[in-house]
Coordinates of C-alpha atoms and ligand atoms in Angstrom, one line a residue:
M1 CA -23.3 55.2 -59.0
I2 CA -25.4 53.1 -56.4
R3 CA -23.7 49.9 -54.8
K4 CA -25.4 47.6 -52.5
F5 CA -23.8 45.6 -49.9
D6 CA -24.8 43.6 -46.7
F7 CA -21.9 45.1 -44.8
L8 CA -19.9 48.5 -45.6
V9 CA -16.6 48.5 -43.8
I10 CA -14.9 52.0 -43.8
G11 CA -11.4 51.5 -43.1
S12 CA -8.9 48.9 -43.7
G13 CA -6.6 48.8 -40.3
I14 CA -6.9 45.7 -38.0
A15 CA -10.4 46.8 -36.9
G16 CA -11.9 47.1 -40.5
I17 CA -10.1 44.2 -41.9
S18 CA -10.8 41.8 -39.1
F19 CA -14.4 42.7 -39.1
A20 CA -14.6 42.0 -42.9
L21 CA -13.2 38.6 -42.8
K22 CA -15.5 37.7 -40.0
A23 CA -18.5 39.1 -41.8
S24 CA -17.9 37.7 -45.3
P25 CA -19.4 34.3 -44.5
Y26 CA -22.9 36.1 -43.8
G27 CA -22.9 38.5 -46.8
K28 CA -21.4 40.7 -49.3
V29 CA -18.7 43.1 -47.9
A30 CA -17.4 46.3 -49.2
L31 CA -14.2 47.3 -47.7
L32 CA -13.1 50.9 -48.2
C33 CA -9.8 52.7 -47.6
K34 CA -8.9 56.3 -48.4
T35 CA -5.6 55.5 -49.9
T36 CA -4.1 52.0 -50.1
L37 CA -4.8 49.0 -48.2
D38 CA -1.6 49.2 -46.2
E39 CA -1.7 52.9 -45.2
S40 CA -3.0 52.9 -41.8
N41 CA -2.1 53.4 -37.9
T42 CA -2.1 49.5 -37.8
S43 CA 0.8 49.3 -40.3
F44 CA 2.8 51.7 -38.2
A45 CA 2.5 49.8 -34.7
Q46 CA 5.8 49.0 -33.3
G47 CA 5.7 47.4 -29.7
G48 CA 3.1 44.9 -30.0
I49 CA -0.2 43.7 -28.7
A50 CA -1.1 43.0 -25.1
T51 CA -2.5 39.7 -23.9
V52 CA -2.3 37.5 -20.8
M53 CA -0.3 34.4 -22.0
Y54 CA 1.6 32.6 -19.2
E55 CA 1.6 32.6 -15.3
P56 CA 2.5 34.3 -13.2
D57 CA 0.6 36.9 -15.3
S58 CA -3.1 36.9 -14.8
F59 CA -6.4 38.5 -16.1
E60 CA -6.6 40.2 -13.0
K61 CA -3.3 41.8 -13.2
H62 CA -3.9 43.2 -16.8
I63 CA -7.2 44.3 -15.7
Q64 CA -5.7 46.4 -12.6
D65 CA -2.8 47.7 -14.8
T66 CA -5.6 49.0 -17.5
L67 CA -7.6 50.6 -14.6
I68 CA -4.6 52.2 -13.0
A69 CA -3.4 53.8 -16.2
G70 CA -7.0 54.8 -17.1
D71 CA -7.1 56.9 -13.8
G72 CA -10.7 56.2 -12.7
H73 CA -12.2 56.8 -15.8
C74 CA -12.5 53.1 -17.5
N75 CA -15.5 51.3 -18.2
L76 CA -14.8 48.1 -16.0
A77 CA -17.2 45.8 -18.4
A78 CA -15.2 47.1 -21.4
V79 CA -11.8 46.5 -19.5
E80 CA -13.0 42.8 -18.4
K81 CA -14.3 42.3 -22.0
V82 CA -11.1 42.9 -23.8
V83 CA -8.5 41.6 -21.5
R84 CA -10.6 38.3 -21.2
E85 CA -11.4 37.9 -24.9
A86 CA -7.9 38.8 -26.0
P87 CA -6.3 35.3 -25.9
A88 CA -9.0 33.9 -28.4
Q89 CA -8.4 37.0 -30.8
I90 CA -4.7 36.3 -30.7
S91 CA -5.2 32.9 -31.7
E92 CA -7.4 34.2 -34.5
L93 CA -4.6 36.3 -35.8
V94 CA -2.2 33.4 -35.5
N95 CA -4.4 31.4 -37.7
W96 CA -4.5 34.2 -40.4
G97 CA -0.8 33.9 -40.5
V98 CA 0.5 36.5 -38.3
D99 CA 4.0 35.5 -36.9
F100 CA 4.8 36.6 -33.6
D101 CA 8.2 36.1 -32.2
K102 CA 9.0 33.0 -30.2
T103 CA 11.7 32.0 -27.9
D104 CA 14.1 29.3 -28.4
E105 CA 11.8 27.0 -26.3
G106 CA 9.0 27.8 -28.8
L107 CA 7.0 29.9 -26.3
F108 CA 6.0 33.5 -27.4
D109 CA 8.6 36.0 -26.6
L110 CA 6.8 38.6 -24.7
H111 CA 7.8 42.3 -24.1
R112 CA 7.0 44.6 -21.3
E113 CA 6.0 48.2 -21.6
G114 CA 5.1 51.3 -19.3
G115 CA 2.4 50.6 -16.7
H116 CA 2.4 46.8 -17.3
S117 CA 3.1 44.9 -14.1
D118 CA 4.3 41.7 -16.3
F119 CA 5.5 40.7 -19.6
R120 CA 2.5 40.4 -21.8
I121 CA 3.4 42.0 -25.3
L122 CA 3.3 39.9 -28.0
H123 CA 5.3 41.3 -30.8
H124 CA 7.1 40.8 -34.3
K125 CA 10.5 42.4 -33.7
D126 CA 9.9 46.1 -33.7
N127 CA 7.4 46.3 -36.5
T128 CA 4.4 44.1 -35.1
G129 CA 1.6 46.1 -36.8
F130 CA 3.3 45.9 -40.2
E131 CA 3.3 42.2 -39.8
I132 CA -0.3 42.1 -38.7
Q133 CA -1.4 44.5 -41.6
Q134 CA 0.4 42.4 -44.4
S135 CA -1.1 39.1 -43.0
L136 CA -4.7 40.7 -43.0
I137 CA -4.3 41.9 -46.4
E138 CA -3.0 38.8 -48.0
K139 CA -6.3 37.0 -46.3
V140 CA -8.6 39.7 -47.3
K141 CA -7.4 39.7 -50.8
S142 CA -8.4 36.1 -51.4
D143 CA -12.0 36.4 -49.9
P144 CA -14.5 36.2 -52.9
N145 CA -17.2 37.8 -50.6
I146 CA -15.2 41.0 -49.9
E147 CA -15.0 43.7 -52.5
I148 CA -11.9 46.0 -51.9
F149 CA -12.1 49.5 -52.8
E150 CA -9.0 51.8 -52.7
N151 CA -8.6 55.4 -52.8
Y152 CA -12.4 55.7 -52.0
F153 CA -12.9 58.4 -49.4
A154 CA -16.0 58.3 -47.4
I155 CA -17.7 61.7 -47.1
E156 CA -20.8 61.2 -45.1
I157 CA -22.7 58.6 -43.5
L158 CA -26.2 58.2 -44.7
T159 CA -29.1 59.0 -42.3
Q160 CA -32.9 60.0 -42.6
H161 CA -31.4 63.4 -42.9
H162 CA -30.5 62.7 -46.8
L163 CA -33.9 61.3 -47.4
G164 CA -35.0 64.7 -47.9
D165 CA -39.0 64.8 -48.5
I166 CA -39.4 61.1 -48.5
V167 CA -40.5 59.5 -45.3
T168 CA -40.5 55.9 -45.7
Q169 CA -41.4 54.7 -42.0
H170 CA -40.9 56.0 -38.7
T171 CA -38.1 54.6 -37.0
P172 CA -37.0 55.5 -33.5
G173 CA -33.5 57.3 -33.5
I174 CA -31.1 58.0 -36.0
E175 CA -30.5 55.2 -38.7
C176 CA -27.5 54.7 -40.9
Y177 CA -28.0 53.3 -44.5
G178 CA -24.4 53.5 -45.8
A179 CA -22.2 56.4 -46.9
Y180 CA -21.5 58.9 -49.7
V181 CA -18.1 58.0 -50.8
L182 CA -15.7 59.9 -53.2
N183 CA -13.4 58.0 -55.6
Y184 CA -10.9 60.8 -55.7
Q185 CA -9.1 59.2 -58.8
S186 CA -12.3 59.5 -60.9
N187 CA -13.9 62.2 -59.1
H188 CA -17.2 60.4 -58.9
I189 CA -19.5 60.4 -55.8
H190 CA -20.8 56.8 -55.2
T191 CA -23.7 56.0 -53.0
F192 CA -22.9 52.8 -51.0
L193 CA -26.0 51.4 -49.3
A194 CA -25.7 48.6 -46.6
K195 CA -27.6 46.9 -44.1
T196 CA -24.8 47.5 -41.6
T197 CA -22.1 49.8 -41.6
L198 CA -18.9 49.6 -39.6
L199 CA -16.7 52.8 -39.1
A200 CA -13.1 51.8 -38.5
T201 CA -11.3 54.9 -39.7
G202 CA -8.6 55.1 -37.0
G203 CA -7.0 58.0 -35.5
I204 CA -6.7 62.0 -35.6
G205 CA -3.0 62.6 -35.4
N206 CA -3.2 65.1 -38.2
V207 CA -5.1 67.4 -36.0
Y208 CA -1.9 68.2 -34.5
A209 CA 1.4 69.5 -36.1
T210 CA 3.4 66.7 -34.9
T211 CA 2.1 63.2 -34.7
T212 CA 3.3 59.6 -35.1
N213 CA 0.1 59.0 -37.2
P214 CA 0.3 58.6 -41.1
A215 CA -1.4 61.0 -43.3
I216 CA -4.8 59.3 -43.5
A217 CA -5.5 59.8 -39.7
T218 CA -7.6 62.9 -39.9
G219 CA -10.5 61.8 -37.7
D220 CA -12.9 61.3 -40.5
G221 CA -15.5 58.8 -38.9
I222 CA -15.6 60.9 -35.7
A223 CA -16.4 63.9 -37.7
M224 CA -18.8 62.2 -39.8
V225 CA -20.8 60.8 -36.6
H226 CA -20.7 64.3 -35.2
R227 CA -22.3 65.7 -38.3
A228 CA -25.0 62.9 -38.2
R229 CA -25.5 63.8 -34.4
G230 CA -24.2 60.7 -33.1
V231 CA -22.6 60.4 -29.5
I232 CA -19.0 61.2 -29.1
N233 CA -16.9 60.8 -25.8
D234 CA -13.7 61.5 -24.2
M235 CA -12.5 63.6 -26.8
E236 CA -10.1 65.4 -24.3
F237 CA -8.0 62.3 -23.5
V238 CA -5.4 62.8 -26.5
Q239 CA -2.3 60.6 -25.9
F240 CA 1.1 61.9 -26.5
H241 CA 3.8 59.4 -26.9
P242 CA 6.8 60.4 -24.7
T243 CA 9.5 59.3 -27.2
G244 CA 9.0 60.3 -30.7
L245 CA 12.4 60.7 -32.4
Y246 CA 13.4 64.4 -32.4
Q247 CA 13.6 65.3 -36.1
P248 CA 12.3 68.7 -36.7
G249 CA 10.3 69.0 -40.0
Q250 CA 9.4 65.1 -40.4
R251 CA 6.1 64.0 -40.6
P252 CA 4.9 61.5 -39.3
T253 CA 7.5 61.4 -36.4
Y254 CA 9.3 58.2 -36.3
L255 CA 8.4 56.5 -33.0
I256 CA 10.9 55.0 -30.6
T257 CA 8.9 52.2 -29.2
E258 CA 8.0 52.0 -25.4
A259 CA 9.3 48.4 -25.5
I260 CA 12.9 49.6 -25.7
R261 CA 12.4 51.3 -22.1
G262 CA 10.8 47.8 -21.1
Y263 CA 14.3 46.4 -22.2
G264 CA 16.2 48.7 -20.1
A265 CA 16.6 52.0 -21.9
V266 CA 16.6 55.0 -19.7
L267 CA 15.6 58.6 -20.0
R268 CA 18.3 61.4 -19.6
C269 CA 18.4 65.2 -19.7
K270 CA 21.1 66.5 -22.1
D271 CA 23.6 66.5 -19.5
G272 CA 23.3 62.8 -18.9
K273 CA 21.3 62.7 -15.7
E274 CA 18.4 60.8 -15.2
F275 CA 15.4 62.5 -14.1
M276 CA 12.3 60.2 -14.2
Q277 CA 12.6 59.0 -10.6
K278 CA 11.8 62.5 -9.5
Y279 CA 8.5 62.2 -11.0
D280 CA 7.5 58.6 -10.4
E281 CA 8.9 55.5 -8.5
R282 CA 8.4 53.3 -11.7
G283 CA 11.0 55.7 -13.5
S284 CA 11.3 55.3 -17.2
L285 CA 8.5 52.8 -17.0
A286 CA 5.9 54.8 -15.7
P287 CA 2.7 55.2 -17.6
R288 CA 2.8 57.3 -20.7
D289 CA 0.8 60.3 -19.6
I290 CA 3.3 60.7 -16.6
V291 CA 6.4 60.2 -18.6
A292 CA 5.3 62.5 -21.4
R293 CA 4.5 65.2 -19.0
A294 CA 7.8 64.8 -17.1
I295 CA 9.8 65.2 -20.2
D296 CA 7.6 68.2 -21.3
N297 CA 8.5 69.7 -17.9
E298 CA 12.0 68.9 -18.0
M299 CA 12.3 70.4 -21.5
K300 CA 10.4 73.6 -20.4
I301 CA 12.6 74.1 -17.2
R302 CA 15.8 73.7 -19.2
G303 CA 14.7 75.3 -22.5
H304 CA 15.7 72.2 -24.4
E305 CA 13.6 70.8 -27.4
F306 CA 14.4 67.2 -26.4
V307 CA 15.7 64.8 -24.0
Y308 CA 17.8 61.6 -24.6
L309 CA 16.9 58.0 -24.5
D310 CA 19.9 55.9 -23.6
V311 CA 20.2 52.2 -24.4
T312 CA 24.1 52.1 -24.7
H313 CA 24.6 50.4 -21.7
K314 CA 22.7 47.1 -23.3
N315 CA 24.4 44.4 -25.1
A316 CA 24.7 46.0 -28.8
E317 CA 24.0 42.8 -30.7
E318 CA 20.8 41.9 -28.7
T319 CA 19.6 45.7 -28.8
K320 CA 20.2 45.2 -33.0
E321 CA 18.3 42.0 -32.8
H322 CA 15.3 43.2 -30.6
F323 CA 14.8 46.5 -32.4
P324 CA 16.4 46.1 -36.0
N325 CA 14.1 48.7 -37.6
I326 CA 14.8 51.4 -35.2
Y327 CA 18.6 50.7 -35.1
K328 CA 18.5 51.0 -39.1
K329 CA 16.2 54.2 -39.0
C330 CA 18.3 55.9 -36.4
L331 CA 21.6 54.9 -38.3
E332 CA 20.0 56.6 -41.5
S333 CA 20.1 59.8 -39.5
G334 CA 23.6 59.4 -38.1
I335 CA 22.7 57.9 -34.6
D336 CA 24.1 54.4 -33.8
I337 CA 21.9 53.5 -30.8
T338 CA 24.3 51.0 -29.5
K339 CA 26.7 53.9 -29.0
D340 CA 24.9 57.1 -29.2
M341 CA 21.9 58.5 -27.0
I342 CA 18.6 58.9 -28.9
P343 CA 17.1 62.6 -28.9
V344 CA 13.3 62.2 -28.4
S345 CA 10.4 64.5 -27.5
P346 CA 6.7 63.8 -26.7
V347 CA 4.5 63.8 -29.8
Q348 CA 0.6 63.2 -30.3
H349 CA -0.1 59.6 -30.9
Y350 CA -3.3 58.3 -30.0
L351 CA -7.0 59.3 -29.2
C352 CA -8.6 57.5 -26.2
G353 CA -12.0 59.1 -27.0
G354 CA -14.1 58.9 -30.2
V355 CA -17.8 57.4 -31.1
S356 CA -19.2 56.2 -28.3
V357 CA -20.1 52.3 -28.3
D358 CA -21.7 49.8 -26.2
L359 CA -20.3 46.3 -25.5
N360 CA -21.5 45.2 -28.8
G361 CA -19.8 48.0 -30.9
R362 CA -23.1 49.6 -31.5
T363 CA -23.0 53.5 -31.6
S364 CA -25.9 55.7 -30.8
I365 CA -26.9 55.5 -34.5
N366 CA -28.8 52.5 -35.4
R367 CA -27.2 50.1 -37.8
L368 CA -23.7 51.9 -37.5
Y369 CA -20.9 50.2 -35.5
A370 CA -17.6 51.5 -34.7
A371 CA -14.3 49.7 -33.8
G372 CA -10.7 50.6 -33.3
E373 CA -9.1 54.0 -32.7
C374 CA -12.2 56.1 -34.0
S375 CA -14.4 54.4 -31.4
C376 CA -14.7 55.0 -27.6
T377 CA -15.3 51.8 -25.6
G378 CA -14.4 52.9 -22.2
L379 CA -11.4 50.5 -22.1
H380 CA -8.7 53.1 -22.0
G381 CA -10.5 55.6 -19.8
A382 CA -8.6 58.7 -19.4
N383 CA -5.1 57.2 -20.6
R384 CA -4.3 54.3 -22.7
L385 CA -2.2 51.7 -21.5
A386 CA 0.6 50.7 -24.1
S387 CA -0.3 48.1 -26.5
N388 CA -4.1 47.9 -25.5
S389 CA -5.3 49.4 -28.8
L390 CA -4.6 46.8 -31.3
I391 CA -6.3 44.1 -29.1
E392 CA -9.3 46.2 -28.3
A393 CA -9.8 46.8 -32.1
I394 CA -9.9 43.2 -32.9
V395 CA -12.1 42.3 -29.7
Y396 CA -14.7 44.9 -30.7
A397 CA -14.6 44.2 -34.5
D398 CA -15.4 40.6 -33.4
A399 CA -18.2 41.7 -31.0
A400 CA -19.7 44.0 -33.8
V401 CA -19.7 41.1 -36.3
K402 CA -21.6 38.9 -33.9
D403 CA -24.2 41.4 -33.2
A404 CA -24.7 42.6 -36.6
I405 CA -25.3 39.1 -37.9
K406 CA -28.5 38.8 -35.7
E407 CA -29.9 41.7 -37.2
L408 CA -29.0 41.1 -40.9
N409 CA -32.2 39.4 -42.1
K410 CA -34.4 41.9 -40.0
V411 CA -33.3 44.9 -42.1
S412 CA -33.5 45.9 -45.7
I413 CA -31.3 48.3 -47.9
N414 CA -32.9 51.9 -48.2
E415 CA -33.3 52.4 -51.8
F416 CA -34.7 55.9 -51.5
I417 CA -31.3 57.9 -50.9
P418 CA -30.8 60.5 -53.7
A419 CA -27.4 60.9 -55.4
W420 CA -24.9 63.4 -54.1
N421 CA -26.0 66.8 -55.3
D422 CA -23.2 69.0 -56.2
E423 CA -25.4 71.7 -58.1
G424 CA -24.0 75.2 -57.9
T425 CA -20.7 74.3 -56.9
K426 CA -17.3 74.8 -58.5
L427 CA -13.6 74.0 -58.1
P428 CA -12.0 75.8 -55.3
E429 CA -10.3 79.1 -56.7
E430 CA -7.2 78.5 -54.6
M431 CA -6.0 75.2 -53.2
V432 CA -3.7 77.4 -50.7
L433 CA -6.9 78.4 -48.7
I434 CA -7.2 74.8 -47.7
T435 CA -3.7 73.9 -47.1
Q436 CA -3.0 77.1 -45.2
S437 CA -6.1 76.7 -42.8
F438 CA -5.0 73.0 -42.3
R439 CA -1.6 74.2 -41.0
E440 CA -3.3 76.7 -38.8
V441 CA -5.6 74.1 -37.2
E442 CA -2.2 71.9 -36.5
Q443 CA -0.7 75.0 -35.1
I444 CA -3.5 75.8 -32.9
M445 CA -3.7 72.4 -31.5
N446 CA 0.0 72.1 -30.9
S447 CA 0.2 75.5 -29.3
Y448 CA -2.7 75.5 -27.1
V449 CA -4.2 72.1 -26.7
G450 CA -1.1 70.1 -25.8
I451 CA 0.1 67.9 -23.0
V452 CA -0.2 70.7 -20.3
R453 CA -3.5 73.0 -20.8
S454 CA -5.3 76.0 -19.2
N455 CA -8.7 77.5 -19.8
L456 CA -7.1 80.5 -21.0
R457 CA -5.4 78.6 -23.9
L458 CA -8.2 76.3 -24.5
K459 CA -10.5 79.5 -24.9
R460 CA -8.0 81.1 -27.2
A461 CA -7.7 77.8 -29.4
M462 CA -11.7 77.7 -29.7
S463 CA -12.0 81.4 -30.7
R464 CA -9.3 80.8 -33.6
L465 CA -10.9 77.8 -34.6
E466 CA -14.5 79.3 -34.9
I467 CA -13.0 81.5 -37.7
L468 CA -11.5 78.6 -39.6
Y469 CA -14.9 76.7 -39.2
R470 CA -16.8 79.5 -40.8
E471 CA -14.3 80.2 -43.7
T472 CA -14.3 76.4 -44.4
E473 CA -18.1 75.9 -44.3
D474 CA -18.5 78.7 -46.6
L475 CA -15.6 77.4 -48.9
F476 CA -17.2 73.8 -48.8
D477 CA -20.7 75.0 -49.7
R478 CA -19.3 76.5 -52.9
S479 CA -16.8 73.9 -53.9
V480 CA -16.9 70.8 -55.8
V481 CA -16.0 68.1 -53.2
S482 CA -12.4 67.0 -52.7
R483 CA -10.5 64.7 -50.3
E484 CA -8.5 68.0 -49.2
I485 CA -11.8 70.2 -48.3
C486 CA -13.4 67.1 -46.5
E487 CA -10.3 66.3 -44.4
L488 CA -10.0 70.1 -43.5
R489 CA -13.6 70.1 -42.3
N490 CA -13.0 66.8 -40.4
V491 CA -10.0 68.0 -38.7
I492 CA -11.8 71.1 -37.6
S493 CA -14.6 69.3 -36.3
V494 CA -12.3 67.0 -34.2
A495 CA -10.5 69.8 -32.9
Y496 CA -13.6 71.7 -32.0
L497 CA -14.7 68.4 -30.0
I498 CA -11.2 68.0 -28.1
I499 CA -11.4 71.5 -27.1
K500 CA -15.0 71.5 -26.1
H501 CA -14.5 68.3 -24.0
A502 CA -11.3 69.7 -22.5
L503 CA -13.0 72.9 -21.4
R504 CA -15.9 70.9 -19.9
R505 CA -13.5 68.8 -17.6
K506 CA -13.1 70.9 -14.6
E507 CA -10.1 68.7 -13.2
S508 CA -7.0 67.1 -14.2
R509 CA -7.2 63.4 -14.8
G510 CA -5.2 61.0 -17.0
L511 CA -4.2 62.7 -20.2
H512 CA -6.0 65.9 -19.5
Y513 CA -3.6 68.0 -17.5
T514 CA -4.7 71.7 -17.0
V515 CA -2.9 74.1 -14.6
D516 CA -6.4 75.5 -13.6
Y517 CA -7.2 72.4 -11.6
P518 CA -3.8 70.9 -11.0
R519 CA -3.1 67.7 -9.3
S520 CA 0.1 67.3 -7.3
M521 CA 2.9 65.8 -9.3
K522 CA 6.4 65.8 -7.6
N523 CA 8.6 68.6 -8.9
E524 CA 6.2 69.9 -11.6
Q525 CA 6.1 73.7 -12.3
Ligands
FAD1 P1 -6.0 52.3 -38.7 O1 -5.4 51.2 -38.6 O2 -5.5 53.6 -38.6 O3 -7.0 52.2 -40.2 C1 -7.9 53.2 -40.4 C2 -8.4 53.1 -41.9 O4 -9.3 53.9 -42.2 C3 -7.3 53.1 -43.2 O5 -7.6 52.1 -44.0 C4 -7.8 54.5 -43.6 O6 -7.6 54.5 -45.1 C5 -9.2 54.2 -43.6 N1 -10.0 55.8 -43.6 C6 -9.8 56.7 -42.7 N2 -10.9 57.6 -43.1 C7 -11.4 57.1 -44.2 C8 -12.4 57.8 -45.0 N3 -12.9 59.0 -44.8 N4 -12.8 57.0 -45.9 C9 -12.2 55.6 -46.4 N5 -11.3 55.1 -45.5 C10 -10.8 55.9 -44.4 N6 -1.2 50.2 -30.6 C11 -1.1 49.0 -29.9 O7 -1.7 48.3 -29.5 N7 0.4 48.5 -30.0 C12 1.3 49.2 -30.4 O8 2.4 48.8 -30.5 C13 1.2 50.5 -31.1 N8 2.2 51.0 -31.9 C14 1.9 52.3 -32.5 C15 2.8 53.0 -33.1 C16 2.5 54.0 -34.2 C17 3.5 54.7 -34.8 C18 1.1 54.3 -34.2 C19 0.8 55.6 -35.0 C20 0.3 53.8 -33.5 C21 0.4 52.6 -32.6 N9 -0.6 51.9 -32.0 C22 -0.3 50.9 -31.3 C23 -1.8 52.5 -32.1 C24 -2.7 51.4 -33.1 O9 -1.7 51.1 -34.2 C25 -4.0 52.0 -33.7 O10 -4.6 52.5 -32.5 C26 -4.7 50.9 -34.4 O11 -3.8 50.4 -35.4 C27 -5.9 51.4 -34.9 O12 -6.5 50.6 -35.9 P2 -7.8 51.0 -36.8 O13 -8.2 49.8 -37.5 O14 -8.5 51.6 -35.7 O15 -7.3 52.1 -37.6
SIN2 C1 5.1 51.7 -28.7 O1 5.5 50.7 -29.4 O2 5.7 52.3 -27.8 C2 3.6 52.2 -28.8 C3 2.8 51.2 -28.1 C4 1.4 51.7 -28.2 O3 1.1 52.8 -28.7 O4 0.6 51.0 -27.7

């Protein structure tokens, strides 16, 4: 079936829905998500959303903190853009019904997180993302110009490559005409044609064996652009959150927000001793890459599988008031955080790299924009400052809409794209071939492409991955398309890009830390 829209939005997190809401006054919007509207990294966000609110905080301080965390690799223009445009986008969220916590005086209650020199994290208790996602969903469902497609899986973006022999006109560069999309409940592949397409497909967590990301995070947007020969940057900068709740076998890993360290929690070894001062004078509130590496190092030295996060010295009622969900979740596992230390270990959490975009959210492919975690704006550089991603997503979605509407009347829908051809394919003989290969990718990435890397480990990872790549492409060519085989292909592409970019970087910087090009870190092995 062919469907035509002015705007095709792939992804229903903060980037996708905010784009859809702002684009809908200008044309018809299709909003796709691969499961339900609420399954996204956005829904999982805990700590909050960074913005400069009150003095003595300032744009300059937020810019400086972002640049320091980014370790000399940020795009200054992107940093300035996000920091300066943040307050206006926060007002938009509030207008859409997002309820950020306030003090008794009616001011926004601001938290502080690692790497921030001031209190500037707006939040809704300890489940800010859920509050944002629910408010956006309510808004988008009542917009008559937005058609929502749940359980629709985008397989490929459409480009000249799909025109086959038909050459309509010469266009410089690659063009995007929409996407092939699988409704995996009816098993039909639809052709979505659009004047403008936004990729807002989120993170890549499931490339790793342990992650805070929900199951939808398989890097689909990045893999699609890679196949379409678009530009992808900074894939080596994978962020590991220092404090995932240690619960072997749980997927996704439950996050213990960094805001709890801003509130006063400290990291301790199993013997109860603090260790962060050995690594950084900011102690437990040092930027994430430093804290994650320090924990990793302590665990390796001592042969332990976790360290502790201790908040027991704080007022119990206040702790429960600020972090009600974490309190409840830990209690379910027999940990009363007001009395017991919390076992934590680092876990894959975020990707700084992705589909390269300019200040207007334009990718290297014409008529294709990207926003949110699947994109690489240069804001985060080599390491993201906590709570800078929700704000980046909404600022860039806004920029993309403003840019796209300028072009809308100049482009037309490409009618020549043929329907998806699955002649000669059949159902995969054994699903286990797909699920087992998926597990192998996760294990390769956890074992060889983690917090501390080496050329030897990266090369081993690449040669293991090449075997999986060949087997999977062969299986894909012979099989009827399914969500499972597409996701497997995508995680293999994303893993390949991470390893390739990591091998290319002959230095340790930010999140990319390699023993072959070390950088002095106090007390590190
Ligand atoms: P997402 O919110 O992940 O949405 C992706 C969407 O794309 C989903 O709707 C999905 O269905 C859809 N999709 C994916 N692939 C396809 C496909 N092939 N076809 C169709 N649809 C597809 N950031 C902060 O700034 N502050 C925080 O406090 C914070 N806490 C976090 C806590 C956790 C546990 C996690 C996991 C992340 C946290 N982050 C935080 C990061 C932040 O939540 C994400 O970076 C951000 O929400 C990404 O938004 P997004 O719109 O780009 O993608
Ligand atoms: C957290 O709450 O610690 C996560 C914040 C983030 O990932 O930005």
